[in-house]
Short mmCIF file of C-alpha atoms and ligand atoms in Angstrom, two decimals:
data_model
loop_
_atom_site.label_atom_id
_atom_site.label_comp_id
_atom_site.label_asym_id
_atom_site.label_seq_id
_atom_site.Cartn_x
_atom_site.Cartn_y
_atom_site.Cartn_z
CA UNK A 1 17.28 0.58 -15.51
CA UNK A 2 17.02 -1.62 -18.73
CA UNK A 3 14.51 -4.35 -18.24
CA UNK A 4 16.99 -7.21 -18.77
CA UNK A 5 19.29 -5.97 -15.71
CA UNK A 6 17.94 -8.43 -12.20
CA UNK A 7 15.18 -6.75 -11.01
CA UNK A 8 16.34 -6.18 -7.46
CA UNK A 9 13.75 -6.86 -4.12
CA UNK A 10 10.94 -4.44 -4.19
CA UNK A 11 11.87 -1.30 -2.69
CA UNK A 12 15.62 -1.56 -2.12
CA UNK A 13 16.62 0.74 -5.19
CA UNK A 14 15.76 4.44 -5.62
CA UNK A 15 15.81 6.70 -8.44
CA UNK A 16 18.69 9.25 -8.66
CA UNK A 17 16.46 12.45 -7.72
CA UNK A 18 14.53 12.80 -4.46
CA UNK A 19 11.86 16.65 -3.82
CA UNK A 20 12.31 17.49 -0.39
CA UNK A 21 10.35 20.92 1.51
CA UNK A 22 10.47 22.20 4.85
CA UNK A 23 7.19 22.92 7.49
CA UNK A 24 8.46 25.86 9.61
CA UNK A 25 6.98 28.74 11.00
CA UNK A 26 3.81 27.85 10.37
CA UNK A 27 4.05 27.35 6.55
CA UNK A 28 5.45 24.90 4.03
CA UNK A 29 8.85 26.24 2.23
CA UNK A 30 9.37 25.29 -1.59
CA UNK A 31 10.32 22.58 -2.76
CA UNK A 32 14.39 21.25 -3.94
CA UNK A 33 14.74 18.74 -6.22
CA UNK A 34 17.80 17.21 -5.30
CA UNK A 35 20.28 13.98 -5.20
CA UNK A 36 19.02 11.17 -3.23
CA UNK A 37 21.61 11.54 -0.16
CA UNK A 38 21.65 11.25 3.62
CA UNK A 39 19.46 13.88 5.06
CA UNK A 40 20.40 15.66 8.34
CA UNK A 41 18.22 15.73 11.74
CA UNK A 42 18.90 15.93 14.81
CA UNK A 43 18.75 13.24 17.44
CA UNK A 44 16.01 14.88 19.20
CA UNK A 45 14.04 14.59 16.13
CA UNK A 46 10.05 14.65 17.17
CA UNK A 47 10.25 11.42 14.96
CA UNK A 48 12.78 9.46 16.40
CA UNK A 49 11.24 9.51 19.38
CA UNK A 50 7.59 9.66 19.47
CA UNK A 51 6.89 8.56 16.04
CA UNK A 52 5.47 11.08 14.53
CA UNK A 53 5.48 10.05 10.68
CA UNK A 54 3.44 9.32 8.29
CA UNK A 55 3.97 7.65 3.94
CA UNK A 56 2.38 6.84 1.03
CA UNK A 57 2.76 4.46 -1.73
CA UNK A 58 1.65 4.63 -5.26
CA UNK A 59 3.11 4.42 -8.74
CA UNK A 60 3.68 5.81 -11.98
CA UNK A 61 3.47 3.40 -15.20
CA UNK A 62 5.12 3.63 -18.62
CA UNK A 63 2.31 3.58 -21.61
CA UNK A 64 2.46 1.67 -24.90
CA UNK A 65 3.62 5.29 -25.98
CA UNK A 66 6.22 5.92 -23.48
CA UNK A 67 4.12 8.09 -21.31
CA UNK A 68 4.33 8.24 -17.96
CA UNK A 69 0.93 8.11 -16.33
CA UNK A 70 0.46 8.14 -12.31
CA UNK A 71 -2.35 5.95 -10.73
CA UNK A 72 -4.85 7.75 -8.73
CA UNK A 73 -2.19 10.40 -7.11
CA UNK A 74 -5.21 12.26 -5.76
CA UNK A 75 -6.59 9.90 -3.59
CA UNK A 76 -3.00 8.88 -2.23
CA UNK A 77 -2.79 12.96 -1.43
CA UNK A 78 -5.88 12.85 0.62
CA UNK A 79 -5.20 9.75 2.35
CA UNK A 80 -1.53 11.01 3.12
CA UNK A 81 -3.22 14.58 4.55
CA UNK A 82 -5.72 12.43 6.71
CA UNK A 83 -2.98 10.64 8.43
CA UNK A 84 -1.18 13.80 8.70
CA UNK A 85 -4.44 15.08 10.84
CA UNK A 86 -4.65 12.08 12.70
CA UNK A 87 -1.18 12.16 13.79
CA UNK A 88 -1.01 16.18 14.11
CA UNK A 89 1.78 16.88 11.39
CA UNK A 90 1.36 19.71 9.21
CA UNK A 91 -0.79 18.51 6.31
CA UNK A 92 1.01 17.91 2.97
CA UNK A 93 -0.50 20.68 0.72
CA UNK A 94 -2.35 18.96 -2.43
CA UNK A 95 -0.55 20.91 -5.27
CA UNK A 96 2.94 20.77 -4.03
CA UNK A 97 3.11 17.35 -2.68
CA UNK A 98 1.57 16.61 -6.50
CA UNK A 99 4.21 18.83 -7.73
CA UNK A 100 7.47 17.52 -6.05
CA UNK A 101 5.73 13.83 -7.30
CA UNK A 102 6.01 15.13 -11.09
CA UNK A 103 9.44 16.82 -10.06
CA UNK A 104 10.74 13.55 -9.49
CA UNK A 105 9.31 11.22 -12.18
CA UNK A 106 9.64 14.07 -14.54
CA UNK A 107 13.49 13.78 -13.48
CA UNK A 108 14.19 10.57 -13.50
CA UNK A 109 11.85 9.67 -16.27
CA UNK A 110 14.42 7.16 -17.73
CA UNK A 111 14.46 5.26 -14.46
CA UNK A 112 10.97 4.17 -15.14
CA UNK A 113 10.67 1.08 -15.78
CA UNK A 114 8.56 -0.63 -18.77
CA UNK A 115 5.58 -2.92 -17.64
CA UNK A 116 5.47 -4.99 -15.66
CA UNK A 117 7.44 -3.10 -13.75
CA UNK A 118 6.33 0.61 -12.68
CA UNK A 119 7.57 3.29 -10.32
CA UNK A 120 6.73 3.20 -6.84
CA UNK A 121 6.52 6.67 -5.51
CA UNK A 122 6.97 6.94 -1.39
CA UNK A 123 5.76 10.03 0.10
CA UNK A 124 7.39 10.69 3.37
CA UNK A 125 6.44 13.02 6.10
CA UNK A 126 8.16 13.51 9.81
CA UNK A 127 8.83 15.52 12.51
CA UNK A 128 11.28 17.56 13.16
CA UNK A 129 11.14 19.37 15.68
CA UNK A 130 14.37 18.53 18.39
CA UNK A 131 12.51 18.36 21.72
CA UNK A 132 12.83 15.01 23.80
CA UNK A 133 10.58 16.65 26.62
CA UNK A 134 7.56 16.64 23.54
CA UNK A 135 5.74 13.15 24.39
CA UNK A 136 2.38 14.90 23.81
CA UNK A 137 3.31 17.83 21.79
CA UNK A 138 3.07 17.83 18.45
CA UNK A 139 6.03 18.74 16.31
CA UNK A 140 6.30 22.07 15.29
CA UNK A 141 8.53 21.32 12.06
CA UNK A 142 8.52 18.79 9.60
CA UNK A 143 10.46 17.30 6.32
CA UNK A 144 8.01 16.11 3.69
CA UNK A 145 9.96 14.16 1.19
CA UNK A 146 9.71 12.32 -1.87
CA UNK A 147 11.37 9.27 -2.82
CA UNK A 148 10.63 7.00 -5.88
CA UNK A 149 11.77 3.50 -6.30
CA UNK A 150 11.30 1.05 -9.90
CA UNK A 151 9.77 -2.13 -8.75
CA UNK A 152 8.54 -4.90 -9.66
CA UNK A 153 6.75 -8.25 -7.73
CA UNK A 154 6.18 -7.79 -4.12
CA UNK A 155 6.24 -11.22 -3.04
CA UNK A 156 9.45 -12.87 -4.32
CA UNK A 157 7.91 -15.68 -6.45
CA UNK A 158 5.98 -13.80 -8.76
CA UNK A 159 2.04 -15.16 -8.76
CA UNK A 160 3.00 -17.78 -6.42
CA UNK A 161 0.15 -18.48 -3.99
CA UNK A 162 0.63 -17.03 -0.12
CA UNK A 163 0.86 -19.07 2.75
CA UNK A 164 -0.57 -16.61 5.66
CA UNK A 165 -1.32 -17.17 9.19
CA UNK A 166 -4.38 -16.01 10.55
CA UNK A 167 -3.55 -14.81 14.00
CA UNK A 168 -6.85 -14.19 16.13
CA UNK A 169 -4.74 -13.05 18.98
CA UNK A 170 -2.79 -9.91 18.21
CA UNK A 171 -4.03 -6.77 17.06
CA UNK A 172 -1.98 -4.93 14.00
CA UNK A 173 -2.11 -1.42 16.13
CA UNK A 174 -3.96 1.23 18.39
CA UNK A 175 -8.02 1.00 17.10
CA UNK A 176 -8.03 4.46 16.11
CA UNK A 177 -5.01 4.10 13.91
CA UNK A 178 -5.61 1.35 11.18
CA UNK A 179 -7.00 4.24 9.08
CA UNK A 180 -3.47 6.13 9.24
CA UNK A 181 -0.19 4.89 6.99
CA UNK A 182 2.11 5.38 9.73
CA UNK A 183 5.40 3.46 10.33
CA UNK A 184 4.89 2.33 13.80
CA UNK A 185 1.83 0.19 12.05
CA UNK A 186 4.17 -1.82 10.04
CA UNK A 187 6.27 -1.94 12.91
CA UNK A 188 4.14 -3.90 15.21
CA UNK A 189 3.38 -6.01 12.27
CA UNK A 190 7.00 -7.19 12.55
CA UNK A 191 7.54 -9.57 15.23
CA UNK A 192 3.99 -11.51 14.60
CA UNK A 193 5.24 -11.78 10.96
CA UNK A 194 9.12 -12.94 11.54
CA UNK A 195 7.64 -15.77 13.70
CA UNK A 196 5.09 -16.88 10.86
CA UNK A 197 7.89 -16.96 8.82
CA UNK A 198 10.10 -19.15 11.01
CA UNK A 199 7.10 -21.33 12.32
CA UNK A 200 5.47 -22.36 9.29
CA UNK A 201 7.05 -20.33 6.32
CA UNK A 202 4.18 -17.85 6.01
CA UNK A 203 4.31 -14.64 3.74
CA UNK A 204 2.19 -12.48 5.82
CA UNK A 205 0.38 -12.91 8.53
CA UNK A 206 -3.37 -11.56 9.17
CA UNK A 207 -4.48 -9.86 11.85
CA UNK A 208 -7.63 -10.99 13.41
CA UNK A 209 -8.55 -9.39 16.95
CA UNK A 210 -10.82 -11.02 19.22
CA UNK A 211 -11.69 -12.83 15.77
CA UNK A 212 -12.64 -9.70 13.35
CA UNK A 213 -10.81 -10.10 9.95
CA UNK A 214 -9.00 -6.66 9.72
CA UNK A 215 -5.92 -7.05 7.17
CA UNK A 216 -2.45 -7.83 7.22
CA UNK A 217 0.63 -6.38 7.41
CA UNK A 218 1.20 -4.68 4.76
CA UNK A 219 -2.72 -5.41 2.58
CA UNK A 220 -6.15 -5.12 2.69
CA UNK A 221 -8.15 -9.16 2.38
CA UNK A 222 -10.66 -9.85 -0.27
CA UNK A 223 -12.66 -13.52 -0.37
CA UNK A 224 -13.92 -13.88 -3.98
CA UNK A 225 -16.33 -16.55 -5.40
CA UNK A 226 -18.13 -16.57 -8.35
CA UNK A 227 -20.21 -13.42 -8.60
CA UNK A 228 -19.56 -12.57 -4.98
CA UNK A 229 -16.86 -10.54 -3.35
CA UNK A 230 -16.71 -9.94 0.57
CA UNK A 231 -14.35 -7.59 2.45
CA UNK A 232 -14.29 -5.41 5.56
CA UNK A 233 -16.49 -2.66 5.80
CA UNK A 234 -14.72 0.95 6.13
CA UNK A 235 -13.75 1.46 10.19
CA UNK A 236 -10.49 3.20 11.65
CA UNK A 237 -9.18 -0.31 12.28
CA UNK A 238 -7.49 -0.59 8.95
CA UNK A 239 -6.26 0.96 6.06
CA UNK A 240 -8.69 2.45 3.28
CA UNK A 241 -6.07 0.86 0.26
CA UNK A 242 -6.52 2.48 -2.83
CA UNK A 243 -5.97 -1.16 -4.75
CA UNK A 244 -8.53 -1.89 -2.58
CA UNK A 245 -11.26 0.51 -3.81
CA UNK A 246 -10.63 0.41 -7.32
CA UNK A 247 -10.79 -3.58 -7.37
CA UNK A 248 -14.04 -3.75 -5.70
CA UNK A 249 -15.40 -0.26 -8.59
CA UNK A 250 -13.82 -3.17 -11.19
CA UNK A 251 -15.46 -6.21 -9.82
CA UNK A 252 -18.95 -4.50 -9.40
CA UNK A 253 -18.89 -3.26 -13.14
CA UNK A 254 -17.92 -6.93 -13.90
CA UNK A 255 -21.24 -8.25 -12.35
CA UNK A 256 -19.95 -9.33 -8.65
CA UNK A 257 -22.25 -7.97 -5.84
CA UNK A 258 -20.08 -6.44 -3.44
CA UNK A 259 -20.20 -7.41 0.13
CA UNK A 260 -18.58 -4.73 2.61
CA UNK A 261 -18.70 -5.97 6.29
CA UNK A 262 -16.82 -7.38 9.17
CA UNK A 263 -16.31 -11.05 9.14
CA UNK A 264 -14.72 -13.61 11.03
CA UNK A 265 -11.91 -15.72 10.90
CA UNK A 266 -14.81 -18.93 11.24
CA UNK A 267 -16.55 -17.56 7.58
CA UNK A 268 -13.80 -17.03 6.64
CA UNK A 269 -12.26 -20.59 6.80
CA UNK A 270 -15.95 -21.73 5.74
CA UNK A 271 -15.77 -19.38 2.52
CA UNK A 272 -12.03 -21.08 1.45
CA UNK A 273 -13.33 -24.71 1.51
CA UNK A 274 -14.60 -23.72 -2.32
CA UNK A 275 -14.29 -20.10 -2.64
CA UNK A 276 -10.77 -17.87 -2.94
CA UNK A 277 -9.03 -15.53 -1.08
CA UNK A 278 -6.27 -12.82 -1.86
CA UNK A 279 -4.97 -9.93 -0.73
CA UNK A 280 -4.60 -6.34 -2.30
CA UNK A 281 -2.42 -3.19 -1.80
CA UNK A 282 -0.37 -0.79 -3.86
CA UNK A 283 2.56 -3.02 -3.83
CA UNK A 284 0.87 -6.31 -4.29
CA UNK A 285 -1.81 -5.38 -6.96
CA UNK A 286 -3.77 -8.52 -6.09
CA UNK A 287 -1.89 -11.54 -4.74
CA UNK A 288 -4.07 -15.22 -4.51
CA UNK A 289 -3.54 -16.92 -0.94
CA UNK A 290 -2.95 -20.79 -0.99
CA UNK A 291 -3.05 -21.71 2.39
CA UNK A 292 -4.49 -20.04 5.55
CA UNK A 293 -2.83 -21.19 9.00
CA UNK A 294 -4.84 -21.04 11.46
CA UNK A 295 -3.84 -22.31 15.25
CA UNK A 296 -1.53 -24.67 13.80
CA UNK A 297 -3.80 -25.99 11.13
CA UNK A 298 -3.13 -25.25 7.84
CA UNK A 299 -6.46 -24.58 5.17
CA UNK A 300 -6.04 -24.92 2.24
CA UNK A 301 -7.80 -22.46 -0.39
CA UNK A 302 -9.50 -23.38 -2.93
CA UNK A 303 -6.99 -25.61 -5.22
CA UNK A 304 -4.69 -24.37 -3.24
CA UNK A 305 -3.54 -22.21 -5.83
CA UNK A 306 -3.94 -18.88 -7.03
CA UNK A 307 -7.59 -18.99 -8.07
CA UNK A 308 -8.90 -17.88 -11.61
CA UNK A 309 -11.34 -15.16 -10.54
CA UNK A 310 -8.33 -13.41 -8.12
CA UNK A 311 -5.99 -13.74 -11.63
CA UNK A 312 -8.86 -11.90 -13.84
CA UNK A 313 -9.64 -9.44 -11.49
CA UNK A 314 -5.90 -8.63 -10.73
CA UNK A 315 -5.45 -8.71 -14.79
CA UNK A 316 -8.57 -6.31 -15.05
CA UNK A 317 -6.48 -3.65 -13.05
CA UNK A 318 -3.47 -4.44 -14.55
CA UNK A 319 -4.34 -3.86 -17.66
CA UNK A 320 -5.45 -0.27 -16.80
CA UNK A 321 -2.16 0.62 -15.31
CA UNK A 322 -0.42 -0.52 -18.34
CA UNK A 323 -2.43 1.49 -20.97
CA UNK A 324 -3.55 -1.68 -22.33
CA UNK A 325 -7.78 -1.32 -21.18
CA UNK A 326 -9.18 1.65 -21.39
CA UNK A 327 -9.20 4.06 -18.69
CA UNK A 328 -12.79 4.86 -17.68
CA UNK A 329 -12.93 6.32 -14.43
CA UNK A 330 -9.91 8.81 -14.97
CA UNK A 331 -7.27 7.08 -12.82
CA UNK A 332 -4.18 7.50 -14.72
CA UNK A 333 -3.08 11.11 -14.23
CA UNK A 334 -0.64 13.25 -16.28
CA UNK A 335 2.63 13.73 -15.26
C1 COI B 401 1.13 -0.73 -0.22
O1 COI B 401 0.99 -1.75 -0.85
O2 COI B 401 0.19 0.05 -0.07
C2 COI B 401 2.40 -0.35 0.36
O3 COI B 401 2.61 0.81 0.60
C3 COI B 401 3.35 -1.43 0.59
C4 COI B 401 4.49 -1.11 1.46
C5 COI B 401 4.13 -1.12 2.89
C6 COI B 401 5.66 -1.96 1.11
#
């Protein structure tokens, strides 16, 4: 896709080429690399029922020379095999799943598109087996697929700053589960979010049970001031984001002391009076929040406005993917 077509909602495109393998028997089957067309299951499907599925999401980005280069693929594998354990699915195998994920982009190379877009790569694993009786047996077979999609923004808008309500009465999903990328994660995200939308035009909302920050729907929360960063410690109750990690690596090298424990909502709303407050994930890189919503009241944060220290640490990371910093810890991987 030439970068003067409309760059279409993120997500809602796929490349032309999809890898797709089989658990059966005990043991994954190699890998096709095939068309991206409807895939057949049965209606019994382990999945459709009881859930049992599991994704990733990382990308690929085109160099200055043309190179493709993949941003920490490794840790995206490990994460993907510790939901797989969580959820007892067969575990992705590390050099295959990393194969089929150079199968595709190596396929659909000129589908890649060149910064600031990048290609979003979506691991998908599922159950298969057809059993409706199986509410607390695991699934015996599985798909593992891999789809890729060129994206660009998350948030329609660009860098525009997020309106999100801070909900201190829901919880995003089972305790034990924050930790896994599963679907049925996002999907009790979804009602909680579609009424923050209608009620008071919010982008997200974040969940904050019993008062905890944990994250929102779809990212992990950072609060950033000026030499200080402050985010939730590592527990099961949300996802370990990737973004996440290598923002905080980035901000300590630049001099911030890095603060990881749980918080709530109260500091939180203390902390925006001067200081910032943005969210991170795959998809969003690192998006500034404008306005926290809180029981009705809206807070503003900061300016109100993305802040400056949320635009040079997203730009720090940025820069990385793009080939345009230099890559120090060994992030971008070969394709
Ligand atoms: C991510 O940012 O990590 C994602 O996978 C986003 C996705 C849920 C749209």
């Amino acid at each position: 896709m030439n970068d003067s077509a409309k760059r279409p909602p993120f997500g809602s495109v796929l490349t032309s080429h999809m890898a797709v393998a089989a658990y059966a028997d005990g043991k994954w089957g190699a890998f096709d690399l095939k068309p991206v067309a409807p895939i057949s299951l049965s209606p019994a499907a382990h999945v459709l029922h009881y859930a049992s599925t599991c994704f990733e999401g990382f990308k690929a980005f085109r160099q200055p020379d043309d190179r493709i280069k993949i941003f920490r693929m490794d840790m995206h594998i490990r994460r993907m095999q510790q939901s797989a354990r969580q959820l007892i699915l067969p575990e992705p195998e590390t050099e295959q799943l990393a194969a089929m994920v150079r199968a595709v982009i190596n396929r659909c190379q000129d589908e890649v598109p060149k910064a600031p877009g990048a290609l979003y790569l979506r691991p998908l694993l599922f159950g298969t087996m057809a059993n409706i009786g199986a509410a607390s047996i695991p699934s015996s077979s599985a798909s593992l697929i891999v789809l890729a999609s060129p994206v660009w923004d998350y948030f329609a808008g660009g860098m525009k700053p997020l309106r999100i309500v801070v909900d201190d009465q829901n919880t995003r999903c089972a305790a034990h589960l924050g930790v896994v990328k599963t679907g049925g994660n996002y999907a009790a995200a979804m009602a909680p979010t579609r009424d923050a939308k209608a009620k008071y035009q919010a982008d997200q909302v974040l969940f904050c049970p019993g008062g905890e920050v944990q994250e929102t729907g779809a990212s992990n929360v950072l609060l950033i001031r000026e030499g200080e960063i402050l985010t939730r410690g590592l527990d099961l109750t949300f996802l370990h984001g990737v973004t996440r990690d290598s923002l905080l690596i980035l901000a300590a090298e630049n001099g911030y002391q890095v603060t990881q424990r749980v918080f709530n909502v109260a500091d939180m709303l203390a902390w925006v009076k001067k200081g910032e407050a943005a969210l991170s994930g795959t998809a969003a890189i690192l998006a500034g929040v404008g306005t926290l919503i809180h029981r009705g009241v809206e807070h503003k944060v900061g300016s109100g406005d993305v802040g400056p220290l949320t635009r040079a640490l997203r730009t720090r990371l940025v820069e990385i993917h793009q080939g345009l910093a230099p890559d120090r810890h060994g992030w971008l991987q070969d394709t």
